[in-house]
Short mmCIF file of N, CA and C in Angstrom, two decimals:
data_model
loop_
_atom_site.label_atom_id
_atom_site.label_comp_id
_atom_site.label_asym_id
_atom_site.label_seq_id
_atom_site.Cartn_x
_atom_site.Cartn_y
_atom_site.Cartn_z
N PHE A 71 7.48 3.24 -2.59
CA PHE A 71 8.12 2.07 -2.05
C PHE A 71 7.53 1.79 -0.87
N SER A 72 7.71 0.56 -0.23
CA SER A 72 7.24 0.13 1.08
C SER A 72 8.31 -0.09 2.02
N ILE A 73 7.80 -0.29 3.34
CA ILE A 73 8.71 -0.52 4.35
C ILE A 73 8.08 -1.76 5.13
N THR A 74 8.78 -2.80 5.18
CA THR A 74 8.16 -3.95 6.02
C THR A 74 7.50 -3.96 7.25
N GLN A 75 8.29 -2.90 8.03
CA GLN A 75 7.86 -2.47 9.28
C GLN A 75 8.43 -0.94 9.34
N PRO A 76 7.41 -0.10 9.47
CA PRO A 76 6.12 -0.27 9.97
C PRO A 76 4.91 -0.50 9.10
N PHE A 77 4.98 -1.37 8.03
CA PHE A 77 4.00 -1.92 7.42
C PHE A 77 3.25 -0.55 6.64
N CYS A 78 3.83 0.09 6.06
CA CYS A 78 3.36 1.28 5.34
C CYS A 78 4.03 1.35 3.92
N VAL A 79 3.11 2.00 2.93
CA VAL A 79 3.62 2.46 1.43
C VAL A 79 3.69 3.97 1.52
N TYR A 80 4.80 4.25 0.67
CA TYR A 80 5.07 5.72 0.64
C TYR A 80 5.38 5.96 -0.78
N LYS A 81 5.15 7.38 -1.12
CA LYS A 81 5.61 7.83 -2.50
C LYS A 81 6.64 8.94 -2.17
N ILE A 82 7.48 9.15 -3.10
CA ILE A 82 8.50 10.17 -3.09
C ILE A 82 8.14 11.42 -4.23
N THR A 83 7.99 12.39 -3.71
CA THR A 83 7.76 13.79 -4.57
C THR A 83 8.58 14.85 -4.22
N GLY A 84 9.51 15.32 -5.11
CA GLY A 84 10.35 16.29 -4.69
C GLY A 84 11.52 16.04 -3.61
N GLY A 85 11.80 14.67 -3.62
CA GLY A 85 12.83 14.41 -2.56
C GLY A 85 12.31 13.84 -1.28
N LEU A 86 10.93 14.07 -1.14
CA LEU A 86 10.25 13.99 0.24
C LEU A 86 9.36 12.79 0.14
N ALA A 87 9.47 11.76 1.16
CA ALA A 87 8.67 10.71 1.28
C ALA A 87 7.27 10.93 1.87
N GLN A 88 6.12 10.59 1.25
CA GLN A 88 4.82 10.75 2.01
C GLN A 88 4.16 9.36 1.99
N LYS A 89 3.66 9.03 3.32
CA LYS A 89 3.00 7.82 3.49
C LYS A 89 1.73 7.93 2.84
N VAL A 90 1.26 7.05 1.94
CA VAL A 90 0.16 6.71 1.30
C VAL A 90 -0.77 5.57 1.71
N ALA A 91 -0.26 4.78 2.43
CA ALA A 91 -1.12 3.50 2.86
C ALA A 91 -0.53 3.00 4.08
N GLY A 92 -1.41 2.61 5.05
CA GLY A 92 -0.93 1.88 6.19
C GLY A 92 -0.99 2.66 7.56
N VAL A 93 -1.41 1.96 8.64
CA VAL A 93 -1.46 2.61 9.83
C VAL A 93 -0.02 2.25 10.57
N GLY A 94 0.74 1.35 10.09
CA GLY A 94 1.99 0.81 10.86
C GLY A 94 1.95 -0.40 11.56
N THR A 95 0.48 -1.11 11.42
CA THR A 95 0.47 -2.48 12.06
C THR A 95 0.12 -3.43 10.95
N THR A 96 0.54 -4.67 10.97
CA THR A 96 0.40 -5.61 10.06
C THR A 96 -1.05 -6.06 10.22
N GLY A 97 -1.69 -6.59 8.94
CA GLY A 97 -3.04 -6.98 9.11
C GLY A 97 -3.59 -6.72 7.69
N ASP A 98 -4.91 -7.15 7.54
CA ASP A 98 -5.81 -7.03 6.32
C ASP A 98 -6.98 -6.12 6.45
N THR A 99 -6.93 -5.09 7.40
CA THR A 99 -8.09 -4.41 7.52
C THR A 99 -8.18 -3.01 6.70
N GLY A 100 -9.35 -2.34 6.68
CA GLY A 100 -9.48 -1.13 5.98
C GLY A 100 -9.91 -1.14 4.46
N ASP A 101 -10.28 -2.18 4.04
CA ASP A 101 -10.75 -2.37 2.79
C ASP A 101 -12.00 -1.44 2.29
N ASN A 102 -12.05 -0.73 1.29
CA ASN A 102 -13.21 0.16 1.01
C ASN A 102 -13.21 1.53 2.06
N GLY A 103 -11.93 1.74 2.66
CA GLY A 103 -11.87 2.84 3.28
C GLY A 103 -10.64 3.69 3.06
N PRO A 104 -10.34 4.81 3.74
CA PRO A 104 -9.09 5.48 3.22
C PRO A 104 -7.84 4.54 3.50
N ALA A 105 -7.00 4.69 2.64
CA ALA A 105 -5.78 3.88 2.81
C ALA A 105 -4.86 4.15 3.92
N LEU A 106 -4.93 5.42 4.34
CA LEU A 106 -4.20 5.63 5.54
C LEU A 106 -4.73 5.04 6.63
N ALA A 107 -5.90 4.50 6.77
CA ALA A 107 -6.56 3.86 7.96
C ALA A 107 -6.47 2.37 7.82
N ALA A 108 -5.78 1.83 6.75
CA ALA A 108 -5.79 0.25 6.71
C ALA A 108 -4.58 -0.39 7.29
N SER A 109 -4.79 -1.32 7.64
CA SER A 109 -3.44 -2.01 8.14
C SER A 109 -3.07 -3.07 7.09
N ILE A 110 -1.68 -3.25 6.62
CA ILE A 110 -1.40 -3.96 5.52
C ILE A 110 -0.26 -4.83 6.15
N ARG A 111 0.07 -5.96 5.22
CA ARG A 111 1.11 -6.93 5.50
C ARG A 111 2.34 -6.47 4.67
N PRO A 112 3.59 -7.08 4.78
CA PRO A 112 4.66 -6.87 4.12
C PRO A 112 4.38 -6.88 2.48
N VAL A 113 4.74 -5.81 1.64
CA VAL A 113 4.31 -5.53 0.38
C VAL A 113 5.45 -6.23 -0.54
N TRP A 114 5.06 -7.06 -1.54
CA TRP A 114 5.90 -7.74 -2.32
C TRP A 114 6.07 -7.04 -3.80
N GLY A 115 5.06 -6.23 -4.08
CA GLY A 115 5.26 -5.57 -5.42
C GLY A 115 4.42 -4.34 -5.55
N LEU A 116 4.84 -3.38 -6.27
CA LEU A 116 3.72 -2.13 -6.49
C LEU A 116 3.78 -1.82 -7.96
N GLU A 117 2.41 -1.34 -8.30
CA GLU A 117 2.41 -0.99 -9.65
C GLU A 117 1.51 0.18 -9.85
N LEU A 118 1.83 1.23 -10.56
CA LEU A 118 0.86 2.24 -10.78
C LEU A 118 0.43 2.21 -12.10
N ASP A 119 -0.86 2.32 -12.41
CA ASP A 119 -1.53 2.31 -13.62
C ASP A 119 -1.69 3.81 -14.42
N SER A 120 -2.02 3.84 -15.46
CA SER A 120 -2.16 5.14 -16.28
C SER A 120 -3.22 6.11 -15.73
N LEU A 121 -4.12 5.63 -14.80
CA LEU A 121 -5.03 6.53 -13.91
C LEU A 121 -4.57 6.74 -12.69
N SER A 122 -3.42 6.45 -12.37
CA SER A 122 -2.77 6.74 -11.01
C SER A 122 -3.34 5.92 -9.90
N ASN A 123 -3.90 4.72 -10.29
CA ASN A 123 -4.29 3.68 -9.25
C ASN A 123 -3.10 2.95 -8.85
N LEU A 124 -2.77 2.58 -7.65
CA LEU A 124 -1.59 1.90 -7.07
C LEU A 124 -2.15 0.48 -6.54
N TYR A 125 -1.47 -0.50 -7.19
CA TYR A 125 -1.87 -1.73 -6.95
C TYR A 125 -0.46 -2.47 -6.03
N PHE A 126 -0.93 -3.13 -5.13
CA PHE A 126 0.26 -3.83 -4.53
C PHE A 126 -0.12 -5.37 -4.01
N VAL A 127 0.64 -6.25 -3.96
CA VAL A 127 0.67 -7.43 -3.51
C VAL A 127 1.26 -7.43 -2.14
N GLN A 128 0.51 -8.08 -1.38
CA GLN A 128 1.06 -8.12 0.21
C GLN A 128 1.24 -9.51 0.59
N SER A 129 2.39 -9.88 1.31
CA SER A 129 2.62 -10.88 1.95
C SER A 129 2.74 -12.36 1.33
N ALA A 130 3.80 -12.87 1.52
CA ALA A 130 3.91 -14.30 0.89
C ALA A 130 2.97 -15.26 1.44
N SER A 131 2.22 -14.87 2.73
CA SER A 131 1.54 -15.82 3.29
C SER A 131 0.00 -15.98 2.53
N ASN A 132 -0.35 -14.68 1.92
CA ASN A 132 -1.66 -14.91 1.41
C ASN A 132 -1.81 -14.13 0.05
N PHE A 133 -0.70 -13.51 -0.71
CA PHE A 133 -0.72 -12.97 -1.78
C PHE A 133 -1.97 -12.12 -2.25
N ARG A 134 -2.36 -11.29 -1.30
CA ARG A 134 -3.44 -10.52 -1.48
C ARG A 134 -3.16 -9.24 -2.44
N LEU A 135 -3.98 -9.00 -3.47
CA LEU A 135 -4.02 -7.74 -4.18
C LEU A 135 -4.81 -6.70 -3.66
N ARG A 136 -4.23 -5.69 -3.35
CA ARG A 136 -4.80 -4.41 -2.93
C ARG A 136 -4.67 -3.10 -3.73
N GLU A 137 -5.76 -2.30 -3.74
CA GLU A 137 -5.65 -1.13 -4.75
C GLU A 137 -5.79 -0.05 -4.07
N ILE A 138 -5.06 1.22 -4.40
CA ILE A 138 -5.51 2.46 -3.94
C ILE A 138 -5.92 3.12 -5.08
N PHE A 139 -7.31 3.67 -5.04
CA PHE A 139 -7.58 4.61 -6.30
C PHE A 139 -6.84 5.88 -6.27
N GLY A 140 -6.37 6.15 -7.53
CA GLY A 140 -5.71 7.38 -7.54
C GLY A 140 -6.69 8.86 -7.95
N PRO A 141 -6.18 9.77 -7.90
CA PRO A 141 -4.68 10.17 -7.60
C PRO A 141 -4.28 9.84 -6.41
N LEU A 142 -2.85 9.68 -6.03
CA LEU A 142 -2.38 9.37 -4.71
C LEU A 142 -2.34 10.82 -4.08
N PRO A 143 -2.68 10.89 -2.74
CA PRO A 143 -2.64 12.07 -1.98
C PRO A 143 -1.10 12.93 -2.07
#
């Protein structure tokens, strides 16, 4: 799931939420680096594929598709 502010993406395992992307500020930085070091914009959709890669579309203003290569931490 995602939270618009502080601009992060989380996964839930065993009832606990763990951040998997975002530093808590809005932006488009961090491509090709650690997902936890990236700045992201509000997330509009999330999809997990069969290889555990996470895709998300961010922001109504730029509809940018971003990917976190799995498996997630």
